[in-house]
Short mmCIF file of C-alpha atoms in Angstrom, two decimals:
data_model
loop_
_atom_site.label_atom_id
_atom_site.label_comp_id
_atom_site.label_asym_id
_atom_site.label_seq_id
_atom_site.Cartn_x
_atom_site.Cartn_y
_atom_site.Cartn_z
CA UNK A 1 41.49 38.84 -37.07
CA UNK A 2 41.62 41.84 -38.00
CA UNK A 3 45.04 42.14 -36.88
CA UNK A 4 46.07 39.03 -38.95
CA UNK A 5 43.47 41.23 -42.06
CA UNK A 6 46.39 43.73 -41.22
CA UNK A 7 48.92 42.18 -41.09
CA UNK A 8 48.42 39.38 -43.92
CA UNK A 9 46.64 40.64 -46.63
CA UNK A 10 42.74 39.37 -45.84
CA UNK A 11 40.31 40.61 -47.58
CA UNK A 12 36.97 40.00 -44.81
CA UNK A 13 35.32 37.10 -46.00
CA UNK A 14 38.95 35.13 -45.16
CA UNK A 15 38.47 36.52 -42.41
CA UNK A 16 35.24 35.92 -41.60
CA UNK A 17 36.23 31.86 -42.81
CA UNK A 18 39.23 32.24 -41.00
CA UNK A 19 35.98 33.09 -37.84
CA UNK A 20 34.11 30.10 -38.40
CA UNK A 21 36.40 27.50 -38.47
CA UNK A 22 38.03 28.81 -35.37
CA UNK A 23 35.04 29.07 -34.24
CA UNK A 24 34.59 24.56 -35.66
CA UNK A 25 38.02 24.05 -35.07
CA UNK A 26 37.74 24.95 -31.00
CA UNK A 27 34.60 23.47 -30.44
CA UNK A 28 34.79 20.03 -32.35
CA UNK A 29 38.59 20.14 -29.99
CA UNK A 30 36.54 20.20 -26.80
CA UNK A 31 34.19 17.97 -27.64
CA UNK A 32 37.16 15.31 -28.60
CA UNK A 33 39.50 14.90 -26.15
CA UNK A 34 41.85 12.43 -28.17
CA UNK A 35 42.76 15.91 -30.74
CA UNK A 36 46.20 17.30 -28.82
CA UNK A 37 46.17 21.17 -30.54
CA UNK A 38 45.85 21.92 -33.99
CA UNK A 39 46.66 24.47 -36.68
CA UNK A 40 45.44 26.44 -39.76
CA UNK A 41 47.93 27.20 -42.79
CA UNK A 42 45.93 30.18 -45.50
CA UNK A 43 48.56 29.82 -48.74
CA UNK A 44 47.33 33.35 -49.87
CA UNK A 45 48.14 34.86 -46.49
CA UNK A 46 50.84 32.65 -45.94
CA UNK A 47 50.43 32.50 -42.19
CA UNK A 48 49.33 29.81 -40.20
CA UNK A 49 47.11 30.11 -37.10
CA UNK A 50 46.49 28.36 -34.01
CA UNK A 51 45.48 28.76 -30.89
CA UNK A 52 48.72 29.78 -29.15
CA UNK A 53 49.76 32.81 -31.57
CA UNK A 54 49.62 33.65 -34.86
CA UNK A 55 52.52 32.59 -37.17
CA UNK A 56 54.44 32.84 -40.26
CA UNK A 57 55.91 29.91 -41.84
CA UNK A 58 59.58 30.10 -41.34
CA UNK A 59 58.40 31.21 -36.94
CA UNK A 60 56.35 28.10 -37.14
CA UNK A 61 58.64 25.92 -38.51
CA UNK A 62 61.22 26.51 -36.10
CA UNK A 63 59.58 27.55 -32.43
CA UNK A 64 56.85 25.11 -32.57
CA UNK A 65 56.10 22.01 -34.54
CA UNK A 66 58.79 20.68 -38.23
CA UNK A 67 58.71 17.11 -39.47
CA UNK A 68 62.44 15.08 -39.84
CA UNK A 69 62.39 15.59 -43.38
CA UNK A 70 63.15 19.32 -43.07
CA UNK A 71 61.05 23.35 -44.34
CA UNK A 72 60.83 22.07 -48.03
CA UNK A 73 58.62 18.97 -46.97
CA UNK A 74 56.94 20.83 -44.65
CA UNK A 75 56.18 23.55 -47.06
CA UNK A 76 54.80 20.94 -49.66
CA UNK A 77 52.79 19.50 -46.56
CA UNK A 78 51.42 23.22 -45.72
CA UNK A 79 49.81 23.35 -49.78
CA UNK A 80 49.29 19.86 -50.78
CA UNK A 81 45.47 19.20 -51.15
CA UNK A 82 43.39 16.95 -48.69
CA UNK A 83 40.19 14.88 -49.29
CA UNK A 84 40.93 14.07 -45.34
CA UNK A 85 43.30 11.86 -43.97
CA UNK A 86 46.56 11.02 -41.55
CA UNK A 87 49.98 12.19 -43.05
CA UNK A 88 52.30 9.73 -43.71
CA UNK A 89 55.41 11.41 -41.58
CA UNK A 90 55.21 12.17 -38.31
CA UNK A 91 54.81 15.67 -36.55
CA UNK A 92 57.14 16.97 -34.18
CA UNK A 93 57.33 18.79 -30.65
CA UNK A 94 60.48 21.46 -30.17
CA UNK A 95 59.01 22.12 -25.76
CA UNK A 96 57.44 18.40 -25.28
CA UNK A 97 60.16 16.51 -27.93
CA UNK A 98 57.22 14.45 -28.64
CA UNK A 99 55.77 12.90 -31.81
CA UNK A 100 52.28 13.79 -32.72
CA UNK A 101 49.96 12.36 -36.02
CA UNK A 102 48.81 14.36 -38.08
CA UNK A 103 44.93 14.16 -39.77
CA UNK A 104 45.20 17.54 -42.46
CA UNK A 105 42.15 18.49 -44.47
CA UNK A 106 41.52 20.76 -47.08
CA UNK A 107 38.45 23.34 -46.68
CA UNK A 108 37.61 25.01 -51.08
CA UNK A 109 34.15 26.25 -50.15
CA UNK A 110 32.89 26.68 -53.58
CA UNK A 111 36.02 26.04 -56.16
CA UNK A 112 37.09 22.43 -56.20
CA UNK A 113 40.87 22.09 -56.22
CA UNK A 114 41.30 25.65 -54.81
CA UNK A 115 42.21 26.05 -51.57
CA UNK A 116 41.27 28.78 -48.42
CA UNK A 117 42.82 26.90 -45.94
CA UNK A 118 44.94 23.89 -44.56
CA UNK A 119 43.48 22.52 -41.19
CA UNK A 120 45.83 20.10 -39.67
CA UNK A 121 44.48 18.33 -35.86
CA UNK A 122 46.70 16.79 -34.45
CA UNK A 123 46.91 13.56 -31.68
CA UNK A 124 49.23 12.73 -29.20
CA UNK A 125 50.32 9.00 -29.75
CA UNK A 126 50.43 8.24 -26.20
CA UNK A 127 47.11 8.39 -25.74
CA UNK A 128 46.97 5.80 -28.49
CA UNK A 129 46.36 2.60 -25.73
CA UNK A 130 43.40 4.28 -23.24
CA UNK A 131 41.19 4.53 -27.03
CA UNK A 132 42.00 0.63 -27.55
CA UNK A 133 42.38 -0.28 -23.95
CA UNK A 134 37.91 0.83 -23.45
CA UNK A 135 37.11 -1.51 -26.13
CA UNK A 136 35.91 -5.17 -24.21
CA UNK A 137 37.89 -6.46 -26.61
CA UNK A 138 41.43 -5.08 -26.66
CA UNK A 139 41.33 -8.66 -23.71
CA UNK A 140 41.77 -10.93 -25.57
CA UNK A 141 44.04 -9.37 -28.26
CA UNK A 142 47.82 -10.14 -28.25
CA UNK A 143 48.90 -7.09 -30.18
CA UNK A 144 47.81 -3.99 -31.95
CA UNK A 145 50.03 -2.01 -34.69
CA UNK A 146 50.07 0.42 -37.46
CA UNK A 147 52.09 -0.20 -39.95
CA UNK A 148 52.60 1.85 -43.38
CA UNK A 149 51.73 -0.38 -46.89
CA UNK A 150 55.90 0.07 -47.37
CA UNK A 151 56.11 -1.86 -43.78
CA UNK A 152 57.08 1.22 -41.52
CA UNK A 153 55.68 0.69 -37.78
CA UNK A 154 53.21 4.37 -37.12
CA UNK A 155 51.66 2.43 -33.77
CA UNK A 156 52.66 -0.29 -31.90
CA UNK A 157 51.78 -1.77 -28.59
CA UNK A 158 54.30 -1.26 -25.71
CA UNK A 159 57.06 -3.75 -25.04
CA UNK A 160 55.69 -6.14 -28.50
CA UNK A 161 57.93 -7.33 -30.21
CA UNK A 162 57.64 -6.96 -34.05
CA UNK A 163 60.57 -8.23 -36.21
CA UNK A 164 60.56 -7.54 -40.28
CA UNK A 165 59.88 -11.34 -41.31
CA UNK A 166 55.96 -10.85 -40.06
CA UNK A 167 55.68 -7.41 -40.83
CA UNK A 168 56.51 -8.35 -44.73
CA UNK A 169 54.07 -11.32 -44.31
CA UNK A 170 51.81 -9.56 -42.88
CA UNK A 171 52.19 -6.73 -46.75
CA UNK A 172 52.42 -9.25 -49.22
CA UNK A 173 49.63 -11.20 -48.56
CA UNK A 174 46.09 -10.13 -49.94
CA UNK A 175 43.82 -12.21 -47.03
CA UNK A 176 42.85 -10.13 -44.01
CA UNK A 177 43.56 -13.33 -41.89
CA UNK A 178 47.18 -14.62 -41.88
CA UNK A 179 48.81 -17.26 -39.37
CA UNK A 180 52.16 -16.34 -38.51
CA UNK A 181 53.80 -19.26 -36.04
CA UNK A 182 51.15 -19.34 -32.58
CA UNK A 183 49.08 -16.06 -33.96
CA UNK A 184 46.31 -15.45 -36.05
CA UNK A 185 47.02 -11.33 -37.29
CA UNK A 186 44.08 -9.85 -38.30
CA UNK A 187 44.28 -6.71 -40.76
CA UNK A 188 42.35 -3.73 -42.17
CA UNK A 189 43.42 -0.89 -45.08
CA UNK A 190 42.39 2.74 -43.43
CA UNK A 191 42.36 3.90 -47.13
CA UNK A 192 44.18 4.36 -50.91
CA UNK A 193 45.01 8.26 -49.28
CA UNK A 194 46.68 6.70 -46.44
CA UNK A 195 48.00 3.79 -47.04
CA UNK A 196 47.60 2.15 -43.31
CA UNK A 197 47.39 -1.34 -42.54
CA UNK A 198 45.36 -2.08 -39.27
CA UNK A 199 46.80 -5.15 -37.68
CA UNK A 200 44.94 -7.03 -34.52
CA UNK A 201 47.28 -10.81 -33.44
CA UNK A 202 46.25 -12.93 -31.60
CA UNK A 203 47.55 -16.13 -30.18
CA UNK A 204 45.42 -18.28 -31.04
CA UNK A 205 45.14 -20.16 -27.28
CA UNK A 206 43.87 -17.09 -26.74
CA UNK A 207 40.97 -16.86 -28.60
CA UNK A 208 40.40 -21.04 -29.05
CA UNK A 209 40.69 -20.14 -25.28
CA UNK A 210 35.99 -19.76 -25.43
CA UNK A 211 35.96 -23.31 -27.34
CA UNK A 212 38.24 -25.04 -24.72
CA UNK A 213 36.05 -23.84 -22.19
CA UNK A 214 32.79 -25.25 -23.77
CA UNK A 215 34.48 -28.26 -24.24
CA UNK A 216 35.51 -28.20 -20.56
CA UNK A 217 31.87 -27.23 -19.49
CA UNK A 218 30.09 -29.86 -21.54
CA UNK A 219 32.02 -32.29 -19.90
CA UNK A 220 31.88 -31.26 -16.48
CA UNK A 221 27.82 -31.48 -17.53
CA UNK A 222 28.11 -35.09 -19.48
CA UNK A 223 29.51 -36.44 -16.28
CA UNK A 224 27.24 -34.81 -14.41
CA UNK A 225 24.47 -36.28 -16.39
CA UNK A 226 25.60 -39.42 -16.36
CA UNK A 227 26.11 -39.72 -12.66
CA UNK A 228 22.30 -38.23 -12.25
CA UNK A 229 20.71 -40.67 -14.66
CA UNK A 230 22.07 -43.73 -12.96
CA UNK A 231 20.63 -42.36 -9.69
CA UNK A 232 17.40 -42.47 -11.70
CA UNK A 233 18.47 -45.23 -12.95
CA UNK A 234 18.28 -47.10 -9.25
CA UNK A 235 15.56 -45.00 -8.01
CA UNK A 236 13.19 -46.62 -10.54
CA UNK A 237 14.73 -49.69 -10.71
CA UNK A 238 14.19 -49.70 -6.93
CA UNK A 239 10.04 -48.49 -7.11
CA UNK A 240 9.27 -50.92 -9.80
CA UNK A 241 12.04 -54.16 -8.07
CA UNK A 242 9.27 -53.87 -4.81
CA UNK A 243 6.37 -55.57 -6.37
CA UNK A 244 8.01 -58.52 -7.02
CA UNK A 245 9.87 -58.35 -4.28
CA UNK A 246 6.69 -58.48 -2.59
CA UNK A 247 5.51 -61.35 -5.09
CA UNK A 248 8.36 -63.60 -4.26
CA UNK A 249 7.88 -62.71 -0.05
CA UNK A 250 4.43 -64.26 -0.88
CA UNK A 251 5.58 -67.64 -3.29
CA UNK A 252 8.83 -67.91 -1.45
CA UNK A 253 7.40 -70.93 0.67
CA UNK A 254 5.61 -72.70 -2.62
CA UNK A 255 8.43 -72.43 -4.67
CA UNK A 256 10.55 -73.74 -2.12
CA UNK A 257 8.53 -77.11 -2.64
CA UNK A 258 8.81 -76.36 -6.20
CA UNK A 259 12.96 -75.61 -6.08
CA UNK A 260 15.85 -77.52 -4.15
CA UNK A 261 18.41 -77.00 -6.14
CA UNK A 262 22.41 -78.51 -6.61
CA UNK A 263 25.45 -76.63 -5.77
CA UNK A 264 25.38 -75.93 -9.84
CA UNK A 265 21.96 -74.76 -9.72
CA UNK A 266 22.37 -72.59 -7.05
CA UNK A 267 25.51 -71.29 -8.75
CA UNK A 268 23.35 -70.42 -11.53
CA UNK A 269 20.87 -68.40 -9.68
CA UNK A 270 21.66 -65.22 -9.34
CA UNK A 271 18.61 -63.23 -8.86
CA UNK A 272 15.21 -63.77 -8.12
CA UNK A 273 14.23 -63.58 -11.73
CA UNK A 274 16.30 -66.48 -12.62
CA UNK A 275 14.64 -68.05 -9.43
CA UNK A 276 11.37 -67.37 -11.11
CA UNK A 277 12.45 -69.23 -14.28
CA UNK A 278 14.07 -72.33 -12.81
CA UNK A 279 11.15 -72.64 -10.77
CA UNK A 280 8.08 -72.37 -13.56
CA UNK A 281 10.36 -74.91 -15.47
CA UNK A 282 10.25 -76.34 -13.25
CA UNK A 283 6.71 -76.77 -12.90
CA UNK A 284 6.15 -77.06 -16.01
CA UNK A 285 8.56 -80.08 -16.86
CA UNK A 286 7.12 -81.90 -12.88
CA UNK A 287 3.51 -81.46 -14.91
CA UNK A 288 4.36 -82.89 -18.24
CA UNK A 289 6.07 -85.61 -16.09
CA UNK A 290 2.83 -86.40 -14.37
CA UNK A 291 0.52 -85.90 -17.22
CA UNK A 292 2.71 -88.74 -18.72
CA UNK A 293 2.72 -91.29 -15.24
CA UNK A 294 -1.21 -90.68 -15.46
CA UNK A 295 -2.15 -91.40 -18.51
CA UNK A 296 0.48 -94.34 -18.38
CA UNK A 297 -1.56 -95.82 -15.51
CA UNK A 298 -5.72 -95.25 -16.86
CA UNK A 299 -5.58 -98.39 -18.61
CA UNK A 300 -5.09 -99.84 -14.59
CA UNK A 301 -7.24 -97.47 -13.60
CA UNK A 302 -9.51 -98.32 -16.28
CA UNK A 303 -9.72 -101.37 -14.94
CA UNK A 304 -9.30 -101.88 -11.38
CA UNK A 305 -13.71 -99.02 -12.19
CA UNK A 306 -14.12 -101.59 -13.66
CA UNK A 307 -13.78 -104.45 -11.62
CA UNK A 308 -14.46 -102.75 -8.98
CA UNK A 309 -18.13 -102.66 -11.22
CA UNK A 310 -18.98 -105.31 -11.64
CA UNK A 311 -18.12 -106.86 -8.33
CA UNK A 312 -20.52 -104.57 -6.79
CA UNK A 313 -18.43 -102.32 -4.84
CA UNK A 314 -19.51 -99.41 -6.42
CA UNK A 315 -21.92 -97.45 -4.49
CA UNK A 316 -23.18 -93.69 -6.02
CA UNK A 317 -26.24 -91.25 -4.90
CA UNK A 318 -27.95 -90.59 -8.13
CA UNK A 319 -28.62 -92.18 -11.64
CA UNK A 320 -26.40 -91.05 -14.01
CA UNK A 321 -23.04 -90.47 -11.01
CA UNK A 322 -21.89 -93.73 -12.33
CA UNK A 323 -22.05 -92.80 -15.99
CA UNK A 324 -19.83 -89.31 -15.36
CA UNK A 325 -17.61 -91.63 -13.11
CA UNK A 326 -16.81 -94.05 -16.68
CA UNK A 327 -16.95 -91.11 -18.74
CA UNK A 328 -14.07 -89.37 -16.70
CA UNK A 329 -11.89 -92.01 -17.04
CA UNK A 330 -12.65 -92.77 -20.22
CA UNK A 331 -15.06 -95.31 -20.11
CA UNK A 332 -17.26 -95.98 -22.77
CA UNK A 333 -20.31 -98.09 -23.33
CA UNK A 334 -22.47 -99.11 -27.43
CA UNK A 335 -26.00 -99.45 -26.82
CA UNK A 336 -29.65 -98.47 -27.69
#
């Protein structure tokens, strides 16, 4: 740090700031495995510090990292003020030929708007798939990508096709959810400074798959319940029918005395309940017929009873037996 201070005319306070910032970034980069590299620009000394070496701005641009937009753009980026946001352009590496995302943050200490140092944290785009795949929700995600508000693709899932029409609809829509062909697309805006859109698209078939699975499970459960209900009803019917069956076996000899069905009536006897119904109707009909016959024969019976009494053919053991016989046949005598 003293060597850096002597070369770039830093006072002890600034050297202390560099030391503290270096320790913080080293600790942060160790704790966050997604960080590829970082560098710090000090506008007061016009130099760049990195974990590997200390560079002048020109030397750093020519041998370490660069922007395709040129040195002037690179110099403007170094001297801009950042509240904490990703840059809108990729950083390129001379050694690996990779493209990197850069997060910039300004350290202003006690003077808002002033720049003591700008820290630039570098993220490797090739690590994004592993970051996305670390979340279990990714299993149902069809595609994911990051684009700017002007439609420039920052990152896209490998082996995915993004057409201009889809990206145009995503940018123009004010809704967080968009339907495009067979996909449901969700977007989230990162912030005013970055102006990035985080896009996740899922096929409607995959999205509705849990509902289809629930419907299929419900249908299977419904079939199982129907089968179980039929079996339960059958078992209960057997248990409920057993007393009736026992009763029928007991009264069958009696039923046979009353029921002599014809061929037509046999076809109407479908079960034992029908047989009982027919038998009871037949018994009621026979009882009514017998009652009517007895009623029609009562005058003849009374005449025969009186003739037997007058001829002295009626013998009784008790005196009141004769009165009971007459009363039971509806014969009354008026006497004092």
